[in-house]
Structures are given as C-alpha cells and as structure tokens.
Short mmCIF file of C-alpha atoms in Angstrom, two decimals:
data_model
loop_
_atom_site.label_atom_id
_atom_site.label_comp_id
_atom_site.label_asym_id
_atom_site.label_seq_id
_atom_site.Cartn_x
_atom_site.Cartn_y
_atom_site.Cartn_z
CA UNK G 1 -0.26 -0.14 0.04
CA UNK G 2 2.34 2.75 -1.25
CA UNK G 3 1.47 6.23 -2.10
CA UNK G 4 3.94 9.00 -3.57
CA UNK G 5 1.59 11.85 -3.57
CA UNK G 6 -0.81 13.46 -1.08
CA UNK G 7 -3.72 12.91 -3.59
CA UNK G 8 -2.69 9.20 -3.71
CA UNK G 9 -2.68 9.37 -0.17
CA UNK G 10 -6.08 11.16 0.35
CA UNK G 11 -7.54 8.33 -2.06
CA UNK G 12 -6.38 5.49 -0.05
CA UNK G 13 -7.93 6.93 2.93
CA UNK G 14 -11.10 7.41 1.18
CA UNK G 15 -11.15 3.94 -0.46
CA UNK G 16 -10.22 2.35 2.74
CA UNK G 17 -12.37 4.70 5.30
CA UNK G 18 -9.39 5.27 7.25
CA UNK G 19 -7.14 8.03 8.72
CA UNK G 20 -3.70 9.07 7.39
CA UNK G 21 -1.99 7.44 10.29
CA UNK G 22 -3.57 4.05 9.41
CA UNK G 23 -2.31 4.17 5.78
CA UNK G 24 1.08 5.10 6.80
CA UNK G 25 1.54 2.08 9.31
CA UNK G 26 -0.07 -0.14 6.39
CA UNK G 27 2.60 1.15 4.02
CA UNK G 28 5.44 0.63 6.49
CA UNK G 29 4.30 -3.16 6.78
CA UNK G 30 3.96 -3.54 3.10
CA UNK G 31 7.07 -1.80 2.02
CA UNK G 32 9.41 -2.93 4.70
CA UNK G 33 7.67 -5.76 5.77
CA UNK G 34 7.78 -4.29 9.18
CA UNK G 35 5.98 -5.86 12.03
CA UNK G 36 3.32 -3.69 13.22
CA UNK G 37 3.79 -4.01 17.04
CA UNK G 38 7.33 -3.24 16.46
CA UNK G 39 6.66 -0.15 14.40
CA UNK G 40 4.52 1.32 17.01
CA UNK G 41 6.84 0.38 19.98
CA UNK G 42 9.67 2.33 18.01
CA UNK G 43 7.53 5.28 17.59
CA UNK G 44 6.54 5.01 21.47
CA UNK G 45 10.41 5.40 22.25
CA UNK G 46 10.70 8.24 19.76
CA UNK G 47 7.98 9.93 21.73
CA UNK G 48 9.51 9.04 24.95
CA UNK G 49 12.97 10.84 23.60
CA UNK G 50 10.91 13.78 22.38
CA UNK G 51 8.83 14.30 25.72
CA UNK G 52 12.19 13.88 27.71
CA UNK G 53 13.63 16.60 25.82
CA UNK G 54 10.91 18.99 26.12
CA UNK G 55 10.98 18.66 30.04
CA UNK G 56 14.79 18.40 30.78
CA UNK G 57 16.06 22.16 30.29
CA UNK G 58 12.90 23.62 32.12
CA UNK G 59 14.61 22.66 35.38
CA UNK G 60 18.06 22.29 34.15
CA UNK G 61 18.83 24.83 31.56
CA UNK G 62 22.02 23.70 29.49
CA UNK G 63 24.19 25.63 27.80
CA UNK G 64 24.74 25.29 23.84
CA UNK G 65 28.06 24.28 22.14
CA UNK G 66 28.51 27.42 20.76
CA UNK G 67 26.92 29.30 23.69
CA UNK G 68 24.56 31.20 21.74
CA UNK G 69 21.36 29.78 23.15
CA UNK G 70 20.20 28.24 26.72
CA UNK G 71 17.58 28.67 29.25
CA UNK G 72 14.86 30.28 26.84
CA UNK G 73 12.49 27.37 27.66
CA UNK G 74 12.27 28.22 31.43
CA UNK G 75 11.83 31.81 30.89
CA UNK G 76 8.82 31.20 29.03
CA UNK G 77 7.42 28.55 31.17
CA UNK G 78 8.14 30.97 34.17
CA UNK G 79 5.95 33.67 32.63
CA UNK G 80 3.08 31.43 31.97
CA UNK G 81 3.26 30.16 35.32
CA UNK G 82 3.04 33.62 36.55
CA UNK G 83 -0.22 34.16 34.42
CA UNK G 84 0.68 36.80 32.24
CA UNK G 85 1.17 34.87 29.29
CA UNK G 86 -0.26 36.83 26.10
CA UNK G 87 -0.28 33.74 24.10
CA UNK G 88 -2.44 31.64 26.43
CA UNK G 89 -1.85 28.29 27.79
CA UNK G 90 -1.77 26.31 24.62
CA UNK G 91 0.55 28.24 22.59
CA UNK G 92 2.68 29.28 25.47
CA UNK G 93 3.59 25.66 26.18
CA UNK G 94 4.19 24.93 22.48
CA UNK G 95 6.86 27.58 22.66
CA UNK G 96 8.22 26.59 25.81
CA UNK G 97 8.52 22.72 24.35
CA UNK G 98 9.65 23.88 21.18
CA UNK G 99 12.37 26.06 22.66
CA UNK G 100 13.38 23.17 25.01
CA UNK G 101 13.91 20.63 22.46
CA UNK G 102 16.24 22.81 20.38
CA UNK G 103 18.25 23.51 23.83
CA UNK G 104 18.79 19.93 24.23
CA UNK G 105 19.80 19.69 20.68
CA UNK G 106 22.18 22.57 20.78
CA UNK G 107 23.89 20.82 23.88
CA UNK G 108 24.46 17.45 22.33
CA UNK G 109 21.55 15.90 24.30
CA UNK G 110 19.33 13.33 23.04
CA UNK G 111 16.43 14.34 20.54
CA UNK G 112 14.31 12.60 17.67
CA UNK G 113 15.48 14.23 14.05
CA UNK G 114 11.72 15.08 12.91
CA UNK G 115 12.39 15.40 10.15
CA UNK G 116 15.88 17.04 10.81
CA UNK G 117 17.63 17.78 13.96
CA UNK G 118 17.63 21.73 13.30
CA UNK G 119 13.84 21.31 13.23
CA UNK G 120 13.43 18.78 15.80
CA UNK G 121 11.36 21.18 18.19
CA UNK G 122 8.33 21.73 16.08
CA UNK G 123 6.68 18.38 16.28
CA UNK G 124 7.10 17.48 20.14
CA UNK G 125 6.54 21.13 21.02
CA UNK G 126 2.99 21.24 19.27
CA UNK G 127 1.94 17.56 20.28
CA UNK G 128 3.27 17.62 23.88
CA UNK G 129 1.28 20.91 24.37
CA UNK G 130 -1.81 19.49 22.80
CA UNK G 131 -1.93 16.29 24.89
CA UNK G 132 -1.22 18.42 28.32
CA UNK G 133 -3.92 20.93 27.40
CA UNK G 134 -6.73 18.49 25.97
CA UNK G 135 -5.86 15.92 28.46
CA UNK G 136 -5.03 13.04 25.82
CA UNK G 137 -3.03 10.20 25.69
CA UNK G 138 0.07 9.09 24.65
CA UNK G 139 -1.49 6.64 21.88
CA UNK G 140 -3.46 9.39 20.32
CA UNK G 141 -0.34 11.38 19.91
CA UNK G 142 1.69 8.57 18.45
CA UNK G 143 -1.00 8.16 15.89
CA UNK G 144 -0.40 11.88 15.18
CA UNK G 145 3.23 10.96 14.82
CA UNK G 146 2.44 8.43 12.13
CA UNK G 147 0.30 11.14 10.35
CA UNK G 148 3.35 13.63 10.75
CA UNK G 149 5.58 11.03 9.08
CA UNK G 150 3.31 10.37 5.99
CA UNK G 151 3.63 14.18 5.24
CA UNK G 152 7.28 14.33 6.01
CA UNK G 153 7.68 11.33 3.79
CA UNK G 154 5.94 13.12 0.83
CA UNK G 155 8.25 16.19 1.22
CA UNK G 156 11.44 14.02 1.46
CA UNK G 157 10.59 11.99 -1.34
CA UNK G 158 9.07 14.78 -3.64
CA UNK G 159 11.17 17.81 -2.49
CA UNK G 160 13.75 17.77 0.44
CA UNK G 161 13.97 18.45 4.01
CA UNK G 162 17.63 19.81 3.73
CA UNK G 163 18.14 23.29 4.66
CA UNK G 164 21.15 23.22 2.26
CA UNK G 165 19.12 22.57 -0.43
CA UNK G 166 16.07 24.27 0.06
CA UNK G 167 16.47 26.77 3.11
CA UNK G 168 14.89 26.51 6.34
CA UNK G 169 11.22 26.23 4.63
CA UNK G 170 12.48 22.67 4.25
CA UNK G 171 13.33 21.93 7.72
CA UNK G 172 10.98 24.08 9.84
CA UNK G 173 8.32 24.44 7.04
CA UNK G 174 8.37 20.70 6.59
CA UNK G 175 8.16 20.16 10.31
CA UNK G 176 5.27 22.57 10.84
CA UNK G 177 3.47 20.86 7.66
CA UNK G 178 3.81 17.34 9.53
CA UNK G 179 2.93 19.00 13.08
CA UNK G 180 -0.16 20.76 11.55
CA UNK G 181 -1.42 17.61 9.82
CA UNK G 182 -0.68 15.55 13.15
CA UNK G 183 -2.58 17.88 15.15
CA UNK G 184 -5.36 18.14 12.50
CA UNK G 185 -6.08 14.37 12.83
CA UNK G 186 -5.56 13.96 16.52
CA UNK G 187 -8.32 16.54 17.01
CA UNK G 188 -10.73 14.84 14.96
CA UNK G 189 -10.10 16.10 11.61
CA UNK G 190 -10.65 14.36 8.24
CA UNK G 191 -7.46 13.31 6.16
CA UNK G 192 -8.39 16.34 3.57
CA UNK G 193 -8.39 18.74 6.48
CA UNK G 194 -4.86 17.15 7.59
CA UNK G 195 -3.80 17.95 4.11
CA UNK G 196 -5.05 21.41 4.08
CA UNK G 197 -3.49 22.11 7.23
CA UNK G 198 0.03 20.84 5.93
CA UNK G 199 -0.58 22.91 2.86
CA UNK G 200 -1.30 26.08 4.45
CA UNK G 201 1.74 25.30 6.82
CA UNK G 202 4.02 25.29 3.85
CA UNK G 203 2.53 28.28 1.91
CA UNK G 204 2.99 30.33 5.32
CA UNK G 205 6.68 29.48 5.61
CA UNK G 206 7.55 29.68 1.61
CA UNK G 207 11.04 31.16 1.18
CA UNK G 208 12.20 30.91 4.55
CA UNK G 209 15.77 31.30 4.48
CA UNK G 210 18.33 29.07 6.35
CA UNK G 211 21.25 31.57 7.89
CA UNK G 212 22.71 29.73 11.17
CA UNK G 213 25.06 32.17 12.90
CA UNK G 214 28.42 30.75 13.04
CA UNK G 215 27.04 27.57 11.18
CA UNK G 216 25.55 26.31 14.57
CA UNK G 217 22.23 24.92 14.80
CA UNK G 218 21.33 27.42 17.67
CA UNK G 219 20.39 30.70 16.31
CA UNK G 220 18.01 31.76 14.75
CA UNK G 221 17.17 27.80 14.43
CA UNK G 222 15.43 27.96 17.93
CA UNK G 223 13.48 30.99 17.19
CA UNK G 224 12.18 29.46 14.06
CA UNK G 225 11.22 25.87 15.77
CA UNK G 226 8.70 28.16 17.79
CA UNK G 227 7.63 29.62 14.79
CA UNK G 228 7.07 26.51 13.09
CA UNK G 229 4.87 25.06 16.28
CA UNK G 230 2.82 28.22 16.23
CA UNK G 231 2.36 27.96 12.44
CA UNK G 232 1.24 24.65 12.71
CA UNK G 233 -1.26 25.44 15.48
CA UNK G 234 -2.72 28.10 13.42
CA UNK G 235 -2.89 26.03 10.42
CA UNK G 236 -4.60 22.97 12.34
CA UNK G 237 -6.98 25.48 13.94
CA UNK G 238 -7.92 26.75 10.37
CA UNK G 239 -8.22 23.25 8.82
CA UNK G 240 -10.32 21.99 11.76
CA UNK G 241 -12.91 25.00 11.23
CA UNK G 242 -13.41 23.94 7.77
CA UNK G 243 -11.09 26.48 6.23
CA UNK G 244 -10.13 25.06 2.76
CA UNK G 245 -6.86 25.63 0.91
CA UNK G 246 -7.48 25.47 -2.88
CA UNK G 247 -3.91 24.89 -3.81
CA UNK G 248 -3.28 20.82 -3.54
CA UNK G 249 -0.52 20.03 -1.02
CA UNK G 250 1.44 18.13 -3.86
CA UNK G 251 1.35 21.45 -5.89
CA UNK G 252 2.81 23.26 -2.65
CA UNK G 253 5.61 20.72 -2.16
CA UNK G 254 6.64 21.15 -5.53
CA UNK G 255 6.69 24.71 -5.16
CA UNK G 256 8.60 24.69 -2.15
CA UNK G 257 11.36 22.88 -4.19
CA UNK G 258 11.29 25.54 -6.96
CA UNK G 259 11.38 28.32 -4.23
CA UNK G 260 14.45 26.51 -2.72
CA UNK G 261 16.18 26.51 -5.90
CA UNK G 262 16.10 30.11 -6.31
CA UNK G 263 17.18 30.85 -2.81
CA UNK G 264 20.62 32.42 -3.20
CA UNK G 265 23.23 30.13 -2.19
CA UNK G 266 24.18 32.61 0.66
CA UNK G 267 20.83 31.85 2.30
CA UNK G 268 20.90 28.06 2.15
CA UNK G 269 22.77 27.06 5.27
CA UNK G 270 26.21 28.49 4.32
CA UNK G 271 26.10 31.20 6.73
CA UNK G 272 26.94 33.54 4.21
CA UNK G 273 23.76 35.64 4.31
CA UNK G 274 20.93 36.73 6.42
CA UNK G 275 21.24 36.83 10.50
CA UNK G 276 24.62 35.30 10.11
CA UNK G 277 26.27 38.29 8.42
CA UNK G 278 24.64 40.83 10.95
CA UNK G 279 27.27 42.94 12.89
CA UNK G 280 26.16 41.21 16.16
CA UNK G 281 26.54 37.48 14.63
CA UNK G 282 29.84 38.25 13.02
CA UNK G 283 31.18 39.35 16.46
CA UNK G 284 29.69 36.21 18.05
CA UNK G 285 31.11 34.27 15.53
CA UNK G 286 34.45 35.59 16.29
CA UNK G 287 34.02 35.06 19.74
CA UNK G 288 32.89 31.45 19.36
CA UNK G 289 35.95 30.50 17.39
CA UNK G 290 38.53 32.43 19.20
CA UNK G 291 37.71 30.27 22.31
CA UNK G 292 37.56 27.05 20.66
CA UNK X 1 14.79 5.87 -5.67
CA UNK X 2 15.00 3.96 -2.21
CA UNK X 3 11.97 3.75 -0.46
CA UNK X 4 11.61 6.12 2.94
CA UNK X 5 10.69 4.52 6.28
CA UNK X 6 8.65 6.10 8.77
CA UNK X 7 11.88 6.14 11.09
CA UNK X 8 14.01 7.85 8.23
CA UNK X 9 11.25 10.73 8.68
CA UNK X 10 10.69 10.76 12.69
CA UNK X 11 14.32 9.97 13.23
CA UNK X 12 17.04 9.15 13.59
CA UNK X 13 17.02 9.31 17.55
CA UNK X 14 20.33 11.36 18.06
CA UNK X 15 22.68 13.28 20.01
CA UNK X 16 22.34 16.80 18.61
CA UNK X 17 22.84 19.29 17.24
CA UNK X 18 22.83 18.08 13.44
CA UNK X 19 21.67 15.18 11.69
CA UNK X 20 24.46 15.52 8.77
CA UNK X 21 27.09 17.00 10.89
CA UNK X 22 26.79 14.86 14.14
CA UNK X 23 24.60 11.78 13.57
CA UNK X 24 25.96 11.23 10.23
CA UNK X 25 29.81 11.67 11.45
CA UNK X 26 28.82 9.06 14.08
CA UNK X 27 27.44 6.64 11.37
CA UNK X 28 30.60 6.74 9.27
CA UNK X 29 33.01 6.13 11.81
CA UNK X 30 30.84 3.27 13.53
CA UNK X 31 30.79 1.78 9.90
CA UNK X 32 34.87 1.94 10.24
CA UNK X 33 35.03 0.41 13.66
CA UNK X 34 32.80 -2.43 12.26
CA UNK X 35 34.79 -2.99 9.20
CA UNK X 36 38.34 -2.86 10.96
CA UNK X 37 38.85 -6.41 12.27
CA UNK X 38 41.24 -5.53 15.44
CA UNK X 39 40.82 -3.19 18.17
CA UNK X 40 41.69 0.47 17.00
CA UNK X 41 44.77 1.92 18.70
CA UNK X 42 45.28 5.24 16.65
CA UNK X 43 42.94 7.00 14.24
CA UNK X 44 43.39 10.33 12.36
CA UNK X 45 40.23 11.95 10.95
CA UNK X 46 40.94 14.45 7.90
CA UNK X 47 37.87 16.82 7.49
CA UNK X 48 36.71 18.01 4.12
CA UNK X 49 34.17 20.83 3.11
CA UNK X 50 31.50 21.90 5.63
CA UNK X 51 32.88 19.33 7.92
CA UNK X 52 36.22 21.14 7.97
CA UNK X 53 34.79 24.56 8.34
CA UNK X 54 32.07 23.63 11.47
CA UNK X 55 33.21 20.58 12.83
CA UNK X 56 33.89 21.94 16.27
CA UNK X 57 30.52 23.68 16.69
CA UNK X 58 28.68 20.68 15.61
CA UNK X 59 30.61 18.19 17.76
CA UNK X 60 31.58 16.39 14.48
CA UNK X 61 34.64 15.87 16.37
CA UNK X 62 33.35 14.04 19.29
CA UNK X 63 30.67 12.26 17.02
CA UNK X 64 33.63 10.91 14.76
CA UNK X 65 35.52 9.82 18.14
CA UNK X 66 32.27 8.35 19.57
CA UNK X 67 31.54 6.38 16.43
CA UNK X 68 35.06 5.04 16.43
CA UNK X 69 34.59 3.64 19.76
CA UNK X 70 31.31 1.79 18.89
CA UNK X 71 28.64 4.49 19.76
CA UNK X 72 25.36 4.75 18.26
CA UNK X 73 23.99 7.79 17.01
CA UNK X 74 21.85 8.27 20.15
CA UNK X 75 24.73 7.19 22.34
CA UNK X 76 24.96 10.38 24.97
CA UNK X 77 28.60 9.02 25.61
CA UNK X 78 29.19 10.99 22.34
CA UNK X 79 29.63 14.03 24.27
CA UNK X 80 32.38 13.03 26.35
CA UNK X 81 33.91 10.86 23.73
CA UNK X 82 37.30 12.58 23.84
CA UNK X 83 37.77 11.73 27.77
CA UNK X 84 36.38 8.09 26.93
CA UNK X 85 39.03 7.68 24.10
CA UNK X 86 41.81 8.84 26.45
CA UNK X 87 40.56 6.72 29.22
CA UNK X 88 40.86 3.49 26.96
CA UNK X 89 44.01 4.67 25.14
CA UNK X 90 43.11 5.32 21.82
CA UNK X 91 45.21 7.99 20.20
CA UNK X 92 43.37 10.65 17.95
CA UNK X 93 43.99 13.61 16.02
CA UNK X 94 41.93 15.68 13.42
CA UNK X 95 43.37 17.49 10.37
CA UNK X 96 41.36 20.22 8.12
CA UNK X 97 42.13 19.47 4.14
CA UNK X 98 40.74 22.60 2.72
CA UNK X 99 42.76 22.04 -0.38
CA UNK X 100 40.79 19.09 -1.94
CA UNK X 101 37.47 21.00 -2.78
CA UNK X 102 36.21 18.24 -5.31
CA UNK X 103 34.53 16.39 -2.54
CA UNK X 104 31.04 16.24 -1.34
CA UNK X 105 30.70 18.78 1.17
CA UNK X 106 30.41 16.66 4.21
CA UNK X 107 33.32 14.23 3.76
CA UNK X 108 35.85 12.60 6.16
CA UNK X 109 38.79 10.39 5.52
CA UNK X 110 39.36 7.95 8.27
CA UNK X 111 42.81 6.36 8.82
CA UNK X 112 42.75 3.77 11.63
CA UNK X 113 45.64 1.49 12.87
CA UNK X 114 45.29 -1.47 15.02
CA UNK X 115 46.53 -3.10 17.96
CA UNK X 116 47.94 -5.75 16.00
CA UNK X 117 49.55 -3.65 13.30
CA UNK X 118 46.88 -3.53 10.57
CA UNK X 119 45.93 -0.18 8.98
CA UNK X 120 42.98 0.98 7.05
CA UNK X 121 41.69 4.29 5.34
CA UNK X 122 38.04 4.60 4.80
CA UNK X 123 36.27 7.74 3.16
CA UNK X 124 32.85 8.36 4.22
CA UNK X 125 30.30 10.92 3.08
CA UNK X 126 27.14 12.36 5.10
CA UNK X 127 24.06 12.90 3.04
CA UNK X 128 21.92 14.61 5.29
CA UNK X 129 19.18 13.05 7.59
CA UNK X 130 21.76 10.93 9.18
CA UNK X 131 22.12 9.00 5.99
CA UNK X 132 25.68 8.26 4.91
CA UNK X 133 27.87 6.04 2.51
CA UNK X 134 31.40 4.92 2.31
CA UNK X 135 32.89 6.05 -0.89
CA UNK X 136 36.39 4.93 -1.12
CA UNK X 137 38.66 2.06 0.96
CA UNK X 138 42.56 2.27 1.05
CA UNK X 139 42.28 4.42 -1.98
CA UNK X 140 39.92 2.44 -4.01
CA UNK X 141 36.47 3.90 -4.88
CA UNK X 142 33.61 1.91 -3.47
CA UNK X 143 29.97 2.72 -2.81
CA UNK X 144 27.69 1.34 -0.03
CA UNK X 145 25.75 2.71 2.86
CA UNK X 146 25.79 0.07 5.65
CA UNK X 147 21.99 0.06 5.70
CA UNK X 148 21.91 -3.59 4.91
CA UNK X 149 24.13 -6.45 6.15
CA UNK X 150 27.45 -5.86 4.15
CA UNK X 151 30.37 -7.88 3.11
CA UNK X 152 33.33 -6.08 1.89
CA UNK X 153 35.92 -8.61 0.58
CA UNK X 154 39.51 -7.38 -0.48
CA UNK X 155 40.89 -9.55 -3.11
CA UNK X 156 43.02 -9.58 -6.20
CA UNK X 157 41.27 -9.14 -9.43
CA UNK X 158 41.33 -12.56 -10.66
CA UNK X 159 38.95 -14.73 -12.61
CA UNK X 160 36.21 -16.52 -10.90
CA UNK X 161 36.31 -14.48 -7.70
CA UNK X 162 32.76 -13.26 -8.19
CA UNK X 163 31.54 -16.81 -8.69
CA UNK X 164 33.44 -18.04 -5.75
CA UNK X 165 31.73 -15.25 -3.26
CA UNK X 166 28.34 -15.98 -4.90
CA UNK X 167 28.72 -19.88 -4.56
CA UNK X 168 29.70 -19.28 -0.75
CA UNK X 169 26.83 -17.22 -0.09
CA UNK X 170 24.20 -19.24 -1.71
CA UNK X 171 25.59 -22.47 0.13
CA UNK X 172 24.85 -20.68 3.63
CA UNK X 173 21.24 -19.65 1.86
CA UNK X 174 22.25 -15.88 2.07
CA UNK X 175 20.22 -13.87 -0.66
CA UNK X 176 22.22 -11.14 -2.12
CA UNK X 177 20.39 -7.94 -2.56
CA UNK X 178 23.26 -6.14 -4.34
CA UNK X 179 26.53 -7.07 -5.29
CA UNK X 180 29.22 -5.08 -6.88
CA UNK X 181 33.09 -5.15 -7.74
CA UNK X 182 35.25 -2.43 -7.48
CA UNK X 183 38.75 -2.10 -8.78
CA UNK X 184 41.58 0.39 -9.59
CA UNK X 185 43.29 -1.52 -12.27
CA UNK X 186 43.39 -4.94 -13.97
CA UNK X 187 44.77 -7.79 -11.88
CA UNK X 188 45.51 -5.47 -8.93
CA UNK X 189 43.52 -5.33 -5.66
CA UNK X 190 39.73 -5.17 -5.90
CA UNK X 191 36.62 -5.14 -3.56
CA UNK X 192 33.66 -6.78 -3.65
CA UNK X 193 30.79 -5.82 -1.86
CA UNK X 194 27.80 -7.79 -0.99
CA UNK X 195 24.85 -6.48 0.52
CA UNK X 196 21.80 -8.57 1.84
CA UNK X 197 18.77 -8.24 3.61
CA UNK X 198 19.49 -10.86 6.01
CA UNK X 199 22.25 -11.71 8.66
CA UNK X 200 25.37 -12.95 7.13
CA UNK X 201 26.63 -15.96 9.02
CA UNK X 202 30.29 -15.21 10.75
CA UNK X 203 31.59 -18.78 9.54
CA UNK X 204 31.09 -17.31 5.96
CA UNK X 205 34.30 -14.77 6.59
CA UNK X 206 36.42 -17.86 7.36
CA UNK X 207 35.19 -19.72 4.31
CA UNK X 208 35.95 -16.86 1.98
CA UNK X 209 39.37 -15.91 3.84
CA UNK X 210 40.49 -19.74 2.61
CA UNK X 211 40.71 -18.68 -0.91
CA UNK X 212 44.16 -17.72 -1.75
CA UNK X 213 43.39 -14.54 -3.64
CA UNK X 214 41.47 -13.09 -0.76
CA UNK X 215 43.24 -10.68 1.18
CA UNK X 216 40.46 -9.68 3.83
CA UNK X 217 37.07 -9.61 4.58
CA UNK X 218 35.14 -7.26 6.43
CA UNK X 219 31.50 -7.56 7.66
CA UNK X 220 28.90 -4.93 8.85
CA UNK X 221 25.97 -6.88 10.32
CA UNK X 222 22.97 -4.92 10.45
#
C-alpha cells in the first residue's frame, strides 16, 4: 500500500475509510515488512525521547555548544506560570517545549530528528502541548506522529528536508506541515483537513531562509522552531474550522522545491547571508571560534 | 529511488545538534569500527568541505571519535568521547584539508591503526538526515551505505572471484540484494561488496578467507 503523492494518500484514505496514520502504518508493513507492534513500539520510544527533551531544560537549563542559546524554555514557562502569558496556555506551552528541544539539541543532548535535528522542536513542541491541554493520552499523540511521518515522507520524496538544498522552509516548514497534519488528525479532522493544514503550513513559510549564526544549529534555528509550532497550530485550527486551501498539497511541495532552488546560495545553510552576517552575529562568531 | 521508512522521517534518534554533521559523522565512524577487524589503537580524521569548516561547533569531532569507539547515534557518551578515548588509550587527531575541494561537502577520511599492526583508510560522506555512504577504501572507490548487512571482500582481481563469493553465499542460503565489484586496475587489488537483507553468518568470513586470492574480509552486520 504505497503512495507517492498527497492525492494518492487521500485516495487511499477514502477507499479504505481510514485515517492517514493508518495508511502510513500499513505502508510501513507492506514496503518494509515491518512488524506492526514493533513499529508502534519504536514510535513510542521516539515520543519518549521527544517528551524528555521537552521537559529536561525547564529545571536544568543547559548551555549550547556555541553558547548562543540556553535557558529560553524556562523563561517562557515561568511567564506562563505567573499567569501573564499573552499567548494563552496552549501556545505558550508549545513555545516552551519547542525552545526546550532545540536547547537540548544544541547541547548535544538526545533528540529525535523530525524530520531534521535543526527542526526537531516543532513536532514535539506542539504535540506535547496538545496532549497536556486536552488531557489526551500518549496513544493519540503517537497516531499523530504516524500522520506527521506521512507528510514528512512526501516532502522528503518529492522535495527535500535539507536546509542546504532549499532553506529553512524545507526544515522548519516541513516540520510545521507535519505537525499541522498531526494536530488536525488528533483533534478529529478528516484526512482532507489534515492535508489542508499541511498545505497552509508550507504556504506560510515559503521562502524561509537558512542562515545559522556561526554555522551552528542554535540561532535563529531555535526561534524558528517556535515559529514552526505556532504556524502548525494556526493551520490546524483553520483546517479544523473548515477553512479549505485551494492549492493542493502536492503543488505546494513542488513549489517549495522550486522556491528552494531559487533561494540564493548565501541563504541556504552556508552562513554567508541573513542573520549570520549581521554585525552582532559576526562578533559572536569571532568570539566562539577564538575560544574553541 | 530507495523507499523512505517512517523512521527516516521521525528519526534518527540522535545526539544533537545536526543530523548531517553529528549523527552522520557517528554513523560513518561506526561503520569504520565495524569494518576494521582488530581493536583500534590510533585514528586520524581528515575533514573536508563543510565538515572542515564547522566541525567543532557541531561536535563532529566528538561524534567521529564516538563512532570509532562503537557508540550509536543516540549514545549520550558521544559528548564525552574525547575523555573516554583517552581513558581507553586510543590516540586520535584531527586534520583539516581545505585544498581538496572536489569532494562532497560533508566528507571525512578516517585512517585507523590497530593493536595488531593493521591499518585502513576509509572515506565516508554524510548525505543529510543521518544517512551516509562509504565512498573509498584504501584508495579504491567503492559505494555502499551500511544499511544492509554488508560483506566487503578485499581480493586480487582474478577470474572466478565473483562466482566463488556468490557460491559461498548461496551455500549458506544468504540472498544477495546487491553485489558490486570495484577495482582500480586490472589484476590489482579489488573490493567486492555484497549487501544482503538478512544476517550474514560469521563462519562465511572464514570460508571466504580460505581462498588464496582473498586478502581480507570485513562484515558490517545490521
């Protein structure tokens, strides 16, 4: 039961009266002979690692290798606890957890690349916030991760998730599309609504550049993971409300690749443009490499 | 196009911060450790391209040294791999080569020496998302990923070698997924690389080594 496009995926869901997560699990079994129980237990382990990364830096902030980030997640958590959050509980939690995962990543802690290490905060950030705010159980979130992997697979197959190839839109943009589809399915959306959510997530981050300061996966990567989680949340909300996207998902994936190719080399993970060449960033870069 | 599994999308589980610069580096060095048939006493890493430019910030150095010690991409000991290598007496060094530019952006050449006097040089590239491939062994271009159980046989380029290898495998019911022969020049050293979906029995190595034209056999078991 393989599919190579969003439209084929939707057709399979329709024909079999099932959700995207189910089609993706079925595909894993048919394509790789993967045992269903083992697939689920591997996904559980991935989610366990994700959750741990969301929580760990809240009580023990860790310094990143480059020293550009560290402690941000705890700050946002503390503000929420003081009751002053202007984002509300759901979004504030998503922000906190996304920041946390990137903090763990940048300190050589354990994370799950989803789809990449540089965008690893988006999916756990949004999904754990959703689980807590709506008192869901792990099983529902794990189903969402299968849905997310279907979207990620299509982007990997038909475009790319490499910042060096297509900018940050391919990393955080892909992660946001995956998270948006996952959140939509978890909250009862139809397969079509999931793909609409993924589509708008890509639309919203189209052209996003990849410009890591000092070449490190720290800044602005961490901020952008938060953006990805927030983007996924608003896209899921729209889709669940019945807001439709008239551009099909597959066309947005192709467009992302075309835009990626036209993003200048300097803005595709080379650290030769964007944030990476601001005066402040250049000073930081010198400091980091002098002390290393 | 090779099919993409769920766990290539949600995964790998890894020590940060970069799937290409950290997890990929661990994976290459781990393959080298598996291919080398004796305990490693000394290792030199030569870094090219983007690896050469950002290896410190991405912990590529710690990742490489971790892989050489047998750590998987998700092993938290990677962060302390320098100290751990010191403790078990592995000598290591890193060298940056920015002259050779006609290489994949994330390339490392690993020179290992063993406690029993053997040496080997392996060049690997990190392809992104934690995926890697080995592109050169001891100066001869090869091409495999280590995602399958892989036999790497160093032998002289001699008639009947491929048949001998294939027969030895079939006698043990090992199904060949891919098999390729790499050589630099006629009659000189060649590498046969056999990839299989299933586990390759250890005793097959002994059998292959019996052939007078076989110089070395390496096995990467998945």
